[in-house]
Amino acid sequence: MCGIVAIVGQTAVAPLIVDALKRLEYRGYDSAGVATIERGKLARRRAEGKLVNLEKRLNAEPLDGNIGIGHTRWATHGVPNETNAHPHFSNDVAVVHNGIIENFAELRTELTADGYEFTSQTDTEVVAHLVSRELKRGADPVAAAHAALKRLEGAFALAIMFRGDENLIVGARNGPPLAVGHGEGEMFLGSDAIALAPFTNSITYLEDGDWAVVRRDSFNIFDIEGNSVERKRQQSLSTSFMVDKGNRRHFMEKEIHEQPEVISHTLANYVDFTAGTSKPLDLPFDFAKIDRLALSACGTAYLSGLIGKYWFERIARLPVDIDIASEFRYREMPISKNSAALFISQSGETADTLASLRYCRKAGVPIGAIVNVRESTIARESDVVLPTLAGPEIGVASTKAFTCQLSVLASLAVRAGVARGTISTETERVLVRALSEAPRYANQVLKLDEQIEKVARELSHYRHVLYLGRDTNFPLAMEGALKLKEISYIHAEGYAAGELKHGPIALIDENMPVIVIAPHDRIFEKTVSNMQEVAARGGKIILITDRKGAEQASVNTMETIVLPDVPEIITPIVYALPIQMLAYFTAVFMGTDVDQPRNLAKSVTVE
Ligand code: F6R
């Protein structure tokens, strides 16, 4: 998870940038770097590892200059070394970047053919070269940055500095956050308000697709077409390491919107986007040698495991036993020595999950933990920690931790498939490529907020809601129901669509909205039959599908939410977002306490 800082200042900025980077170090610490314009030239210091190494470097070789950009890196493309550390240069251009440039391979080929030499393995370097090429073609710095931004696909935040203009930094945001900080005769850019807290608490958050021209005494924000846009300036409450809501109403809303970024960082920890491979892991067991995998967790984390079961069994042909932790710990399940156990938990403190872990520890099987809080008890008691890189999740209803858990599980299933020889190198490449697209699709889904809000307004008038899905969309249906009930207090149930006629169909009438999660996949027709059964009984259907599904559904729906066509493996990750947004907006309409719903707590450390 990279952090970005930029300052157009009055005094030497390098020490200030390092100070701000310290507050962003939670976002990544593989390497760090600072660049300034020193006596008319671009100059930089970079160092592998933690920020302290960069500080040592700067102490030995200080950097002068009143304008600068800085970066703390969580490696996605290219190993964490000094060469891959940001800022990256191309002639008169310096760039820092957070996120993934998805079309970097194609751009790299194009720029190489144009004579540009790449010195790093990063995707970021294409941005520096693109801007530099526009300058060479005669564009001014702002026009050059704009033209380059138009070529980029993916989710990213950028800060760009130009030799020859010591009063200009261009910032851009498409996915990962970026905020402008307003000072007196100086301006700042930062990945979050916490980074800028020592300098200013007057903040303007860029929105997706925005780019900003930042000078000492002015800033202008534009959309991708180059039209000027207005964004609200606000007082940030950030002090020290406090996490705040940014410009969102609730933490849950903020966390839903962080997903493109945190999914990409989590995936990057487990797969190599450049090579199209799953990364080798230092596990206390060998996927090729075990004959069963036990998964155990609670609530939303359990539902992520249920989806994981489909992936492990389908991709790696590895049988999975999955249990709700509070059941697992008491049902005295015999555990084969030739198995491994994985425990999934956002907090890493959930009492039942921890007790299940200890049960497996006694049984002598190797233990892995998929956790968000690395210092947690579950992490400490495991043989290996497989982190989700969701960042602090404050909203009680889990959102970004869930999609990050899914990201880890999908990547692990691919790794297991490779180890067990159940997928070819080509299939691995296709699956990794599909995973790399998840952040971009997630970003597209966030843009459906107006339609989803409208559906939520309708939903808030009902007392009961049913969710249906097949395959990995069955656990997702349960997650949808869980999200809705915990924050809106509307009673909701999630069922396997095929189970409908074995009981729940008795509930269907005009007072029971039925949310059907059905991308156009190989079993889509079966789900359509279930929708027909609902429609025939006066049930109101809200269909969440893709373009083809919407065309072929042949059932009258109350509303159809059309998502992008996505590769099958990332369906649950992408379809999780409308489910969360639906619950969120419904709760807002109901006027409940979204971030702290009644009777719940974020970390459940009692049975
Ligand atoms: C639901 C939710 C809970 C948690 C569950 C497990 O939105 O947040 O169901 O998923 O309490 O918590 P962790 O993941 O911390 O073990």
PDB file of C-alpha atoms and ligand atoms in Angstrom, residues 252 297-303 344-351 353 370-373 378 393 395-399 401-402 405 479 482-483 486-487 600-604, ligand 1:
ATOM      1  CA  MET A 252     -18.395   2.096   6.172  1.00  0.00           C
ATOM      2  CA  ALA A 297     -13.954 -18.410  10.943  1.00  0.00           C
ATOM      3  CA  CYS A 298     -16.973 -16.383  12.077  1.00  0.00           C
ATOM      4  CA  GLY A 299     -19.523 -14.149  10.354  1.00  0.00           C
ATOM      5  CA  THR A 300     -18.346 -12.418   7.233  1.00  0.00           C
ATOM      6  CA  ALA A 301     -14.918 -14.024   7.504  1.00  0.00           C
ATOM      7  CA  TYR A 302     -16.625 -17.451   7.524  1.00  0.00           C
ATOM      8  CA  LEU A 303     -18.518 -16.540   4.353  1.00  0.00           C
ATOM      9  CA  ILE A 344      -9.728 -16.201   8.742  1.00  0.00           C
ATOM     10  CA  SER A 345     -10.253 -13.101  10.856  1.00  0.00           C
ATOM     11  CA  GLN A 346     -10.207  -9.347  10.336  1.00  0.00           C
ATOM     12  CA  SER A 347      -9.404  -8.527  13.952  1.00  0.00           C
ATOM     13  CA  GLY A 348      -7.361 -11.626  14.670  1.00  0.00           C
ATOM     14  CA  GLU A 349      -8.939 -11.622  18.121  1.00  0.00           C
ATOM     15  CA  THR A 350     -12.275 -13.432  17.646  1.00  0.00           C
ATOM     16  CA  ALA A 351     -12.597 -15.813  20.583  1.00  0.00           C
ATOM     17  CA  THR A 353     -11.770 -18.562  15.871  1.00  0.00           C
ATOM     18  CA  ILE A 370      -5.543 -14.857   7.114  1.00  0.00           C
ATOM     19  CA  VAL A 371      -5.755 -11.747   9.285  1.00  0.00           C
ATOM     20  CA  ASN A 372      -5.954  -7.995   8.896  1.00  0.00           C
ATOM     21  CA  VAL A 373      -4.349  -7.072  12.211  1.00  0.00           C
ATOM     22  CA  ILE A 378      -4.455 -15.266  16.025  1.00  0.00           C
ATOM     23  CA  GLU A 393     -11.383  -1.254   9.298  1.00  0.00           C
ATOM     24  CA  GLY A 395     -17.006   0.356  10.497  1.00  0.00           C
ATOM     25  CA  VAL A 396     -18.411  -2.582  12.432  1.00  0.00           C
ATOM     26  CA  ALA A 397     -19.860  -4.142   9.276  1.00  0.00           C
ATOM     27  CA  SER A 398     -16.947  -5.728   7.502  1.00  0.00           C
ATOM     28  CA  THR A 399     -16.529  -4.646   3.866  1.00  0.00           C
ATOM     29  CA  ALA A 401     -11.633  -6.875   4.943  1.00  0.00           C
ATOM     30  CA  PHE A 402     -14.063  -9.309   3.250  1.00  0.00           C
ATOM     31  CA  GLN A 405      -9.936 -12.072   2.432  1.00  0.00           C
ATOM     32  CA  GLU A 479     -23.166 -12.124   3.054  1.00  0.00           C
ATOM     33  CA  LEU A 482     -25.887 -10.515   6.879  1.00  0.00           C
ATOM     34  CA  LYS A 483     -24.822  -7.010   5.815  1.00  0.00           C
ATOM     35  CA  GLU A 486     -26.722  -6.052  10.835  1.00  0.00           C
ATOM     36  CA  ILE A 487     -26.863  -2.395   9.815  1.00  0.00           C
ATOM     37  CA  LEU A 600     -22.551  -5.411  17.811  1.00  0.00           C
ATOM     38  CA  ALA A 601     -18.840  -4.908  18.337  1.00  0.00           C
ATOM     39  CA  LYS A 602     -15.923  -4.881  15.962  1.00  0.00           C
ATOM     40  CA  SER A 603     -13.809  -7.388  17.773  1.00  0.00           C
ATOM     41  CA  VAL A 604     -15.666 -10.284  19.395  1.00  0.00           C
TER      42      VAL A 604
HETATM   43  C1  F6R B   1     -20.060  -8.719   9.784  1.00  0.00           C
HETATM   44  C2  F6R B   1     -18.876  -8.808  10.612  1.00  0.00           C
HETATM   45  C3  F6R B   1     -18.725  -9.964  11.510  1.00  0.00           C
HETATM   46  C4  F6R B   1     -17.264 -10.437  11.550  1.00  0.00           C
HETATM   47  C5  F6R B   1     -17.099 -11.543  12.586  1.00  0.00           C
HETATM   48  C6  F6R B   1     -15.697 -12.083  12.603  1.00  0.00           C
HETATM   49  O1  F6R B   1     -20.044  -7.583   8.977  1.00  0.00           O
HETATM   50  O2  F6R B   1     -18.043  -7.929  10.608  1.00  0.00           O
HETATM   51  O3  F6R B   1     -19.561 -11.006  11.118  1.00  0.00           O
HETATM   52  O4  F6R B   1     -16.916 -10.895  10.275  1.00  0.00           O
HETATM   53  O5  F6R B   1     -17.414 -11.034  13.855  1.00  0.00           O
HETATM   54  O6  F6R B   1     -14.789 -11.084  12.965  1.00  0.00           O
HETATM   55  P1  F6R B   1     -13.260 -11.236  12.657  1.00  0.00           P
HETATM   56  O7  F6R B   1     -13.122 -11.228  11.163  1.00  0.00           O
HETATM   57  O8  F6R B   1     -12.608 -10.054  13.300  1.00  0.00           O
HETATM   58  O9  F6R B   1     -12.819 -12.533  13.228  1.00  0.00           O
END
